[in-house]
XYZ file of C-alpha atoms in Angstrom:
735
model
C 58.398 103.743 199.690
C 58.429 107.489 200.233
C 62.285 107.196 199.496
C 61.267 106.530 196.221
C 58.795 108.953 195.406
C 61.145 111.477 196.213
C 64.581 110.199 194.359
C 65.536 112.074 192.107
C 66.276 110.993 188.736
C 69.109 108.677 187.191
C 72.354 110.487 185.790
C 72.945 107.521 184.190
C 73.567 108.037 179.912
C 70.919 106.688 176.907
C 73.598 103.449 176.659
C 74.266 102.564 179.890
C 69.957 102.272 180.610
C 70.259 100.713 176.711
C 71.963 97.653 178.310
C 71.047 97.255 181.797
C 68.060 96.796 180.450
C 68.275 94.697 177.842
C 69.566 92.726 179.643
C 67.140 92.573 182.828
C 64.139 92.106 180.669
C 65.939 89.684 177.854
C 63.019 88.223 176.565
C 61.307 91.122 175.825
C 64.584 93.111 173.258
C 63.699 89.088 172.189
C 60.718 88.981 171.617
C 61.151 92.855 170.112
C 63.693 91.635 167.422
C 61.850 89.050 166.561
C 58.784 91.253 165.390
C 61.881 93.203 163.603
C 63.286 90.769 161.641
C 59.757 89.473 160.954
C 58.252 92.089 159.677
C 61.389 93.040 157.558
C 61.712 90.423 156.190
C 58.185 89.784 155.435
C 58.032 93.304 153.534
C 61.397 92.799 151.306
C 60.490 89.109 150.658
C 56.140 90.802 149.350
C 57.539 94.371 148.667
C 61.502 93.907 147.564
C 63.478 95.013 144.415
C 65.639 93.014 142.935
C 69.590 94.648 143.262
C 70.274 95.866 139.185
C 73.421 98.116 137.665
C 72.284 101.350 136.332
C 74.812 101.500 133.910
C 74.064 105.295 133.174
C 77.282 107.392 133.152
C 75.962 111.445 132.900
C 79.059 113.435 132.269
C 80.384 111.014 130.574
C 81.414 111.613 126.549
C 80.570 108.012 126.037
C 77.079 108.499 127.537
C 76.457 111.244 124.361
C 76.650 108.774 121.468
C 74.392 106.029 122.917
C 71.584 108.172 123.948
C 71.050 109.213 120.059
C 71.729 105.014 119.245
C 68.912 104.366 121.770
C 66.852 107.262 120.459
C 67.385 106.513 116.596
C 68.799 102.452 115.782
C 65.948 100.309 117.212
C 67.795 97.928 119.142
C 71.129 100.114 119.502
C 72.744 101.377 122.921
C 70.848 98.572 125.108
C 72.043 95.174 125.645
C 73.685 92.667 123.095
C 75.205 88.765 123.576
C 77.326 87.111 121.261
C 77.326 83.911 120.340
C 81.033 82.422 119.587
C 80.674 79.121 117.601
C 84.368 77.501 116.641
C 85.396 73.957 115.463
C 87.294 72.851 117.596
C 89.220 70.052 114.841
C 89.127 73.182 112.563
C 86.372 72.890 109.956
C 84.116 75.176 109.544
C 80.431 75.130 110.442
C 77.526 74.988 108.265
C 75.871 77.689 106.904
C 72.989 75.942 107.609
C 73.567 75.390 111.628
C 74.482 78.672 111.579
C 70.804 79.895 109.766
C 69.105 77.289 112.461
C 71.054 79.365 115.076
C 70.195 82.557 114.244
C 66.164 81.234 114.125
C 65.707 79.978 117.175
C 67.960 83.146 118.380
C 65.075 85.465 117.196
C 62.901 83.716 118.994
C 64.058 84.550 122.517
C 61.974 87.390 124.132
C 63.726 90.910 123.511
C 65.156 90.564 120.946
C 65.214 93.381 118.146
C 68.340 91.922 115.681
C 69.826 88.851 114.443
C 73.090 89.981 112.679
C 74.878 87.475 109.935
C 77.171 85.311 111.425
C 81.209 87.159 111.126
C 83.371 84.235 110.242
C 86.917 84.032 111.134
C 89.366 84.320 108.270
C 90.072 80.552 108.735
C 86.450 79.973 108.448
C 86.332 77.472 111.761
C 84.930 80.792 114.254
C 81.503 82.748 113.292
C 80.181 84.837 115.444
C 76.503 85.738 115.819
C 76.115 88.989 117.386
C 71.933 89.723 118.905
C 70.321 92.957 119.896
C 67.921 93.569 122.667
C 65.220 95.668 123.273
C 66.325 97.161 126.736
C 69.091 97.832 128.989
C 70.985 95.068 131.052
C 69.421 96.764 133.825
C 66.196 94.576 132.642
C 64.348 92.493 135.096
C 63.603 89.782 132.147
C 67.164 90.172 131.237
C 69.626 90.372 133.851
C 71.539 87.606 134.724
C 68.787 85.606 133.067
C 71.009 82.676 130.536
C 68.275 80.341 130.280
C 66.007 81.773 126.476
C 69.800 81.618 124.781
C 71.166 78.471 126.892
C 68.072 76.991 125.576
C 68.755 77.926 121.982
C 72.734 77.697 121.563
C 71.430 73.239 123.330
C 71.408 72.291 119.556
C 74.062 73.623 118.186
C 76.257 72.158 121.004
C 74.599 68.726 121.069
C 76.302 69.078 117.863
C 80.244 68.585 119.387
C 80.476 72.408 118.008
C 82.078 74.910 120.803
C 79.779 77.169 121.764
C 80.369 80.019 123.968
C 78.547 83.703 124.831
C 79.869 87.014 125.180
C 78.721 90.535 125.500
C 76.514 92.447 127.870
C 73.599 90.181 129.451
C 76.247 86.937 129.863
C 78.349 88.883 131.779
C 75.506 89.847 133.895
C 75.378 86.088 134.901
C 78.774 84.385 134.344
C 80.237 85.390 138.181
C 77.872 84.549 140.638
C 78.874 85.051 144.571
C 79.170 81.637 145.943
C 78.474 82.692 149.301
C 82.318 80.371 150.291
C 83.902 84.280 151.625
C 81.013 85.056 154.854
C 81.596 80.699 155.545
C 85.009 81.371 155.931
C 84.878 84.537 157.466
C 82.861 82.583 159.892
C 84.685 79.699 160.155
C 88.279 81.826 160.625
C 86.193 83.650 163.219
C 85.603 81.279 165.283
C 88.732 79.619 165.625
C 90.439 83.041 166.202
C 88.014 84.064 169.629
C 88.353 80.455 170.772
C 91.730 80.646 170.785
C 91.996 84.288 172.289
C 89.660 83.827 175.128
C 90.106 80.907 175.815
C 85.689 79.927 175.910
C 83.264 79.190 173.126
C 80.644 81.226 174.590
C 82.326 84.273 174.627
C 83.625 82.917 170.957
C 80.374 82.465 169.505
C 78.387 85.629 170.801
C 79.912 88.050 168.657
C 79.544 86.220 165.276
C 75.632 85.287 166.246
C 74.871 88.702 167.348
C 76.255 90.124 163.872
C 74.614 87.212 162.005
C 71.544 88.651 163.373
C 71.880 91.920 162.315
C 73.463 91.577 158.686
C 70.276 88.956 158.429
C 68.231 92.510 159.089
C 70.224 94.159 156.597
C 70.445 92.288 154.246
C 65.962 92.877 154.150
C 66.853 96.149 154.131
C 68.771 96.044 151.352
C 66.093 94.180 149.670
C 63.901 97.405 150.126
C 66.175 99.733 149.617
C 66.314 98.252 146.161
C 62.444 98.100 145.663
C 62.822 101.751 145.888
C 66.069 102.424 144.129
C 68.461 100.874 142.283
C 70.757 98.574 143.872
C 74.375 97.467 142.170
C 74.896 93.627 141.896
C 77.357 93.732 143.879
C 76.173 96.447 146.808
C 74.747 93.528 149.050
C 78.246 91.355 148.546
C 80.816 94.380 149.732
C 77.609 95.507 152.599
C 78.377 91.384 153.491
C 82.032 91.931 153.285
C 81.735 95.015 155.195
C 78.572 93.877 158.085
C 79.946 90.823 159.271
C 83.095 92.328 160.142
C 82.528 95.260 161.895
C 79.004 93.840 163.793
C 81.609 91.220 164.519
C 84.074 94.172 165.923
C 81.276 96.080 167.529
C 79.689 92.289 169.314
C 83.849 91.883 170.611
C 83.678 94.527 171.983
C 81.018 95.037 173.923
C 81.749 91.765 175.378
C 84.843 91.865 175.888
C 84.434 95.335 178.438
C 81.666 92.967 180.045
C 83.549 90.637 180.518
C 85.947 93.076 182.386
C 83.317 94.288 184.808
C 82.052 90.649 185.435
C 85.112 89.953 186.456
C 86.208 93.103 188.971
C 82.594 91.285 190.632
C 79.745 93.474 189.092
C 76.859 91.799 188.579
C 75.714 90.632 184.793
C 73.348 93.194 183.860
C 75.406 95.707 186.080
C 78.343 94.500 184.290
C 75.828 94.778 180.400
C 74.786 98.605 181.573
C 78.217 99.312 182.166
C 79.790 97.846 178.366
C 77.138 99.755 176.402
C 78.073 103.035 178.803
C 81.593 102.482 177.582
C 82.360 100.400 174.496
C 79.023 101.011 173.108
C 79.223 105.075 173.505
C 82.607 104.194 170.635
C 80.915 101.614 168.853
C 78.536 103.994 168.101
C 81.284 106.267 167.159
C 82.633 104.332 164.865
C 80.034 102.834 163.352
C 79.210 107.299 162.289
C 83.048 107.400 160.900
C 81.795 104.215 158.759
C 79.223 106.049 157.872
C 80.444 109.211 157.402
C 82.972 107.387 155.130
C 80.569 105.435 152.544
C 78.309 109.551 152.454
C 81.373 110.307 150.620
C 80.883 107.593 147.976
C 78.164 109.934 146.080
C 80.817 112.239 145.914
C 82.111 109.768 143.190
C 79.380 110.849 140.532
C 77.939 107.894 139.736
C 74.849 105.753 141.015
C 75.998 103.164 141.054
C 78.789 104.065 143.816
C 75.334 105.896 146.312
C 74.006 101.897 145.803
C 76.726 100.781 147.803
C 77.066 103.431 150.436
C 73.062 103.216 151.389
C 73.184 99.486 151.413
C 76.701 99.029 153.092
C 75.429 102.214 155.536
C 72.423 99.848 156.698
C 74.061 96.511 156.739
C 76.119 98.643 159.676
C 73.484 100.303 161.353
C 71.369 97.071 161.566
C 75.147 95.160 163.230
C 75.212 98.203 165.561
C 71.450 98.135 166.826
C 72.213 94.403 167.265
C 75.586 94.486 169.407
C 74.010 97.808 171.389
C 71.492 95.468 172.324
C 71.765 91.770 171.675
C 75.267 91.903 173.354
C 73.465 92.181 177.065
C 70.786 89.839 176.159
C 73.197 87.034 175.156
C 75.714 88.159 178.051
C 72.626 87.525 180.489
C 71.763 84.295 179.546
C 75.958 83.262 179.339
C 75.951 84.393 183.130
C 79.625 84.004 183.782
C 80.661 81.276 181.719
C 81.828 84.000 179.648
C 84.826 83.975 181.343
C 87.679 82.425 180.380
C 86.968 78.014 182.803
C 90.279 79.217 184.892
C 89.336 81.956 185.592
C 86.374 80.460 186.841
C 87.505 77.748 188.466
C 90.481 79.533 190.058
C 88.570 82.919 191.330
C 92.002 85.100 190.378
C 91.558 87.738 187.989
C 93.688 90.659 187.503
C 91.247 94.753 186.625
C 91.012 93.844 183.466
C 89.579 90.024 184.245
C 91.879 88.754 183.066
C 93.592 85.110 184.912
C 96.766 86.348 186.704
C 98.956 83.569 186.563
C 102.189 85.755 186.613
C 100.898 88.556 188.612
C 103.959 91.030 188.024
C 104.356 90.708 185.032
C 102.955 92.866 183.021
C 100.503 91.845 179.467
C 102.812 91.726 176.014
C 100.853 94.285 174.301
C 101.551 96.654 177.899
C 105.672 95.562 177.497
C 105.884 96.578 174.252
C 104.280 100.064 174.003
C 107.040 100.658 176.813
C 109.780 99.034 174.170
C 108.307 101.759 171.589
C 108.465 104.753 173.902
C 112.187 104.391 175.005
C 113.247 104.907 171.504
C 109.412 105.916 169.769
C 111.525 108.224 166.897
C 112.985 105.287 165.552
C 110.278 103.177 165.841
C 108.528 106.127 164.693
C 110.338 106.548 161.392
C 111.194 102.390 160.681
C 107.833 101.997 160.018
C 107.003 105.145 158.186
C 109.548 104.267 156.459
C 108.028 100.308 155.528
C 104.607 101.846 154.271
C 105.798 104.318 152.486
C 108.165 101.711 151.087
C 105.020 98.965 150.745
C 103.280 102.219 148.895
C 105.738 102.929 146.341
C 104.040 100.262 143.764
C 100.468 102.729 143.841
C 102.492 105.106 141.646
C 102.385 103.188 138.785
C 98.598 101.802 139.123
C 96.252 101.433 136.577
C 92.953 101.790 136.474
C 90.128 100.408 134.065
C 86.766 98.863 134.434
C 86.218 94.772 134.762
C 86.093 93.046 131.852
C 85.880 89.746 130.807
C 89.448 89.228 130.130
C 90.174 89.624 133.822
C 87.818 86.550 134.534
C 88.862 83.027 134.956
C 88.838 80.515 131.875
C 85.760 78.744 133.937
C 83.796 80.641 133.202
C 82.177 80.645 129.174
C 82.365 84.708 128.577
C 86.064 84.363 128.838
C 86.855 81.716 126.758
C 84.340 83.220 124.097
C 86.537 86.784 124.605
C 89.547 84.887 124.197
C 88.269 82.961 121.341
C 87.423 86.131 120.102
C 91.192 87.763 120.461
C 92.701 83.978 118.841
C 90.922 84.233 115.782
C 89.705 88.546 114.618
C 92.755 90.067 117.309
C 92.217 91.279 120.257
C 90.808 94.553 119.157
C 87.344 93.110 117.636
C 86.617 92.784 121.321
C 86.420 96.247 122.379
C 85.693 98.276 118.745
C 84.967 101.929 119.313
C 81.525 103.225 117.875
C 81.490 106.786 116.075
C 78.367 107.962 115.592
C 77.413 110.672 113.936
C 74.563 113.561 113.271
C 73.336 113.864 109.033
C 72.423 117.056 110.108
C 75.784 118.424 110.400
C 78.313 115.605 108.312
C 77.083 114.179 105.355
C 77.490 111.071 103.458
C 80.392 112.296 102.370
C 82.221 113.866 105.341
C 81.219 110.510 106.599
C 83.550 108.554 104.023
C 86.259 110.702 105.494
C 86.146 110.824 108.835
C 86.106 106.241 108.215
C 88.433 106.551 105.679
C 91.504 108.802 108.269
C 90.360 106.163 110.885
C 91.290 103.402 108.575
C 94.885 105.120 108.052
C 95.999 105.007 111.848
C 98.114 102.141 112.394
C 95.933 101.787 115.807
C 93.162 101.076 113.810
C 92.972 98.031 112.199
C 89.450 98.195 110.176
C 86.684 99.898 110.253
C 83.470 98.229 109.148
C 80.715 99.339 106.780
C 78.639 102.006 107.951
C 74.954 101.942 109.076
C 72.015 104.393 108.512
C 69.196 104.919 110.432
C 65.973 104.184 109.679
C 64.703 108.025 110.711
C 68.284 108.901 108.834
C 68.851 111.094 111.964
C 72.452 109.501 111.725
C 75.108 107.111 111.009
C 77.388 104.653 112.196
C 79.843 102.374 111.764
C 82.778 100.716 114.377
C 86.661 101.588 113.907
C 88.616 98.361 115.116
C 91.785 98.986 117.027
C 95.091 97.256 117.222
C 94.871 96.614 120.270
C 92.077 94.820 123.459
C 90.779 97.114 125.549
C 92.644 96.711 127.911
C 95.763 97.398 126.962
C 98.040 100.360 128.297
C 97.472 102.505 125.155
C 93.279 102.349 125.545
C 93.270 105.637 126.914
C 95.383 107.037 124.705
C 93.664 106.365 121.751
C 89.995 106.718 123.170
C 91.328 110.417 124.141
C 93.050 111.177 120.616
C 90.257 110.132 118.112
C 88.258 111.703 120.274
C 90.726 114.921 119.594
C 90.284 114.511 115.769
C 86.572 114.232 115.419
C 84.658 116.546 113.612
C 82.076 118.244 115.182
C 78.330 116.733 114.815
C 80.236 113.172 115.793
C 80.989 110.987 119.237
C 82.858 108.584 120.543
C 81.277 105.491 122.330
C 81.213 101.866 122.834
C 81.482 99.772 126.037
C 85.429 100.653 125.206
C 85.350 104.774 124.835
C 82.527 104.438 128.205
C 84.954 102.473 130.328
C 87.703 104.505 129.739
C 84.943 107.650 130.430
C 84.734 105.913 133.661
C 88.412 105.102 134.467
C 88.777 108.929 133.409
C 85.849 110.098 135.990
C 86.593 108.097 138.571
C 90.510 109.290 138.820
C 89.675 112.809 139.303
C 87.108 112.156 141.794
C 89.163 110.130 144.268
C 90.488 113.034 144.988
C 87.525 114.820 146.021
C 86.087 111.741 147.856
C 89.437 111.766 149.413
C 89.032 114.834 151.049
C 85.614 115.117 151.765
C 86.004 111.734 154.440
C 89.184 112.977 156.062
C 87.989 116.290 156.144
C 84.692 115.151 158.331
C 86.273 112.170 160.250
C 89.321 115.097 161.541
C 86.191 117.173 162.651
C 84.374 113.947 163.984
C 87.696 113.055 165.741
C 88.244 116.809 167.007
C 85.067 117.402 168.713
C 85.337 113.364 170.564
C 88.653 114.527 171.657
C 88.782 117.820 171.942
C 92.485 117.786 169.979
C 93.894 119.185 166.643
C 96.898 116.829 166.936
C 94.926 113.216 167.133
C 92.581 113.528 164.403
C 95.284 114.649 162.406
C 97.812 112.603 163.326
C 95.225 109.805 162.878
C 94.031 110.877 158.931
C 98.050 111.003 158.097
C 97.951 107.400 159.211
C 94.579 105.987 157.572
C 96.477 108.079 154.667
C 99.556 105.528 154.864
C 98.161 102.064 154.943
C 95.537 102.989 152.404
C 98.295 103.743 150.149
C 100.361 100.524 151.434
C 96.714 98.900 150.284
C 96.879 100.117 147.183
C 101.060 99.493 146.829
C 99.993 96.358 147.560
C 97.220 95.015 145.779
C 98.885 97.063 142.557
C 102.072 94.655 143.263
C 100.081 91.719 143.599
C 97.506 92.384 140.094
C 99.195 94.514 137.757
C 102.582 93.743 138.908
C 101.572 89.827 138.712
C 103.157 88.860 141.841
C 100.656 86.962 142.917
C 98.444 86.010 140.396
C 99.169 82.414 140.433
C 97.842 82.589 144.189
C 94.637 83.955 143.230
C 93.165 81.823 140.449
C 94.347 84.230 137.733
C 96.889 83.576 134.309
C 98.124 86.769 133.997
C 98.727 90.565 135.260
C 95.833 92.313 134.780
C 94.770 96.807 135.920
C 93.006 97.206 138.998
C 89.498 97.770 139.037
C 88.620 100.810 138.349
C 85.378 100.541 140.786
C 88.245 99.893 143.450
C 89.966 102.868 144.431
C 87.048 104.884 145.846
C 84.968 101.529 146.892
C 89.178 100.817 149.358
C 89.076 104.010 150.544
C 85.588 104.765 152.161
C 85.294 101.962 153.842
C 88.480 101.259 155.203
C 88.910 105.108 156.070
C 86.005 104.416 158.127
C 87.120 100.629 159.641
C 90.805 102.176 160.156
C 89.123 104.855 162.192
C 87.150 102.406 163.937
C 90.442 100.748 165.193
C 91.245 104.226 166.224
C 88.105 105.109 168.689
C 88.726 101.832 170.731
C 92.283 102.710 171.272
C 91.807 106.676 171.417
C 89.443 105.639 173.879
C 91.192 103.801 176.301
C 94.143 105.841 176.657
C 92.605 109.181 176.818
C 89.823 107.066 179.648
C 93.417 106.425 181.750
C 95.155 110.175 180.435
C 91.302 111.838 181.737
C 91.594 109.701 185.437
C 95.786 110.095 186.149
C 97.487 112.232 183.691
C 99.745 110.543 182.316
C 100.348 110.706 179.351
C 103.083 108.217 178.807
C 101.953 105.482 181.466
C 98.267 106.122 179.529
C 99.495 105.028 176.497
C 100.836 101.830 178.156
C 97.643 101.442 179.894
C 95.580 101.829 177.357
C 97.045 99.571 174.682
C 97.825 96.894 176.897
C 93.783 97.201 177.727
C 92.786 96.705 174.083
C 95.356 95.595 172.395
C 93.923 92.024 171.973
C 90.790 93.073 171.443
C 91.592 95.012 168.875
C 94.191 92.098 167.414
C 91.499 89.797 167.260
C 89.152 92.205 165.849
C 91.955 92.305 162.876
C 92.107 89.175 162.833
C 88.834 88.550 161.942
C 88.076 91.829 159.488
C 91.194 90.065 157.677
C 90.361 86.582 157.494
C 86.782 87.573 156.761
C 88.400 89.977 153.950
C 90.719 87.136 152.649
C 87.410 84.770 152.324
C 85.779 87.501 149.937
C 88.940 86.834 147.499
C 88.624 83.384 147.204
C 85.635 84.099 145.053
C 85.667 84.260 141.215
C 84.266 87.328 140.457
C 87.908 89.547 139.613
C 86.542 92.908 141.968
C 85.450 91.408 144.294
C 89.029 89.359 145.131
C 90.979 93.013 144.817
C 88.501 94.285 147.552
C 89.423 91.073 149.785
C 93.622 91.501 149.241
C 93.280 95.177 149.398
C 91.050 95.212 152.430
C 92.658 92.400 154.382
C 96.104 93.803 153.756
C 94.787 97.054 154.791
C 93.761 95.876 158.563
C 96.737 93.904 158.829
C 98.699 96.938 158.332
C 96.896 99.397 160.309
C 96.189 96.445 163.419
C 99.945 96.373 163.506
C 102.721 98.841 162.396
C 99.812 101.993 162.564
C 98.220 100.319 165.865
C 101.493 98.348 167.819
C 103.981 101.329 166.131
C 103.319 104.079 165.096
C 99.871 104.748 167.712
C 102.632 104.346 170.904
C 105.703 105.852 169.362
C 104.509 108.806 168.117
C 102.546 109.575 170.588
C 104.979 108.941 173.427
C 107.005 111.359 171.411
C 104.668 114.372 171.742
C 103.782 113.605 175.239
C 100.769 116.197 176.434
C 100.710 117.428 173.229
C 98.585 114.993 172.076
C 95.247 116.554 173.869
C 96.002 120.153 173.297
C 93.238 122.626 171.681
C 92.594 126.182 171.125
C 90.934 127.754 173.534
C 88.755 128.992 170.708
C 88.272 125.947 169.065
C 87.142 124.241 172.054
C 84.165 127.000 172.979
C 82.849 126.387 169.029
C 83.645 122.295 168.969
C 79.944 120.899 170.283
C 80.930 118.360 172.760
C 80.870 114.294 172.123
C 82.586 112.285 173.971
C 83.817 108.141 172.834
C 84.979 107.533 176.900
C 83.910 107.593 180.332
C 85.436 110.303 182.874
C 85.632 109.774 186.271
C 82.899 111.227 187.386
C 80.544 108.727 185.656
C 81.617 105.581 186.999
C 81.845 107.428 190.965
C 78.797 108.127 190.037
C 77.346 104.719 189.167
C 78.683 103.403 191.810
C 76.932 105.896 194.061
C 73.173 105.294 192.537
C 74.428 101.167 192.252
C 74.545 101.546 196.554
C 71.325 103.384 196.210
C 69.445 100.584 194.634
C 71.472 98.013 196.627
C 70.424 99.632 199.634
C 66.177 100.336 198.573
C 66.029 97.168 197.814
C 67.445 95.725 200.942
C 65.250 98.182 202.097
C 61.845 97.571 200.543
C 62.442 93.919 201.794
């Protein structure tokens, strides 16, 4: 007992104590998680908010006109809906039926005005426009189609085709079906069973990720009560959280199984896995969070909500991995190891079956092959990545609109009917708002005549003056649809010729402003994310070459993903496979969102691999051998993790929403290239070429940079072994 009283304070790191303690006291840890889940879910149920999009964009030129409309013209500038009535037989919808429809529409809540029906030239189609007293983000309006569906039901019952378009119907047009999560989970389970030969090993990472994701989803609901959260943000958070959650848990389970196979107890293995792999998990999650925070620089509120929501999901699954994985490993015991290993008892140092002790793992043999001709392999891989990136030079971005949706949706059918009967430009009119204090009626009439005389404008609607006579408004109908590649140029040219006191606004001008703003902001986001990530990697790996090389390789994989995205969607190379009936521009929301997420995820794999390489290099001093051994030790887990991530993202590509499709395809391609061409070719080739220069850092920079380690040194391991022997001796003495 005196020895126990005078024992020095353990020097084992916090993560070791966290993992060891969770495994040693599993029921306490589970109880804490149950309490946390009940509290968070309970708060979300009682005080949580509903996600809603913030369509205000400070700094956009069209926002000025929108604010003027809201201030002076009742119903204008707020949400609207269009009811498109079409008789398939070619007959003319009767005036009486349209009048009855208008009466029912006026009786709906929040309706300010129902405009007279506008008929097509042949008379078989009519459009009735409804304006509301609130923006589409109003809780009573957002995604609520029940009132308008009830209003059009009697007309549909007569056999007439009635479709819904406009902002309000579009807010509810393409709900998530939930296929992405199911496909991702099933694919992950199959991949892990094949990779690890144990159902327990396969199910453990998935279960941990789902628990963390559930708590994170409740946290996002609470976030929605405090600020605006985009309706698409929970989907993006689920996509990323599910992928990284399985990856983090997988890394910990793999390291835990290695220690088990080396003969350590379950609790000791859990502690060591948390201290080694757990450290990489924490740093990898930190890089993802840094990348997500870069979304705030995009300048749009919607991106801030994407960053915060996804950050909550990442933090939640990271916490679940660090604490629940040791608990589940304690319950699983040695069943985490493949049955053949448990039966034969023959294990390698890495914890795998040693069926052929003299034959190195495939990844090790591959690394040796690449190291023999590193320059050739590096140049070949770079050529492949640059070739895939070439189509990105032709990328054209445009925010999502109904023309890109499935024909199964009423909003797409309404869009097509308007285009066919009234002209493509009728789906994207340019709204001109004139300040009457600066321009009189004759100037307004002259401006309308000038616009109508343009070859790219087919018509100008009669002007309307606000009740307070402060503004006059009219629409100019373009000769082509809003998604046409000529639209941004038309908006810029019309705006350049407007006199002072006139503003160009409306959905088309608003989308053009967003596309231009995001294209410019992309480079700011890239610069911030790359700079901070390089700094973090330099702190961890004490190197200048490693972080710069990692950033370049990540940029290559993301550039290649942009290229594939452009070819698949804009050039139409695979639109049929994705359920789309025509090529379409890349959504303006996708490039920045993809970059921020993918740069962080790519850094995950970089940290996992380089941590093991540096750990081996610090122990042996062999720069070439450490690459081979590091790749051999991490090849299976990184390949499995990447395969799971690709499956998850492709699962989301099966959803109806086009933005989700593009995100899913783009991120799946980037992860696939990152785990194959980058990690299996470029990394070993360039590290073999550079040798000891991989770990070079100027002395002055080494002194300035804070010390943060993502790997465990030999001294740490020896200290743990010594403390473990002390624990065993004290246990024997106490008995």
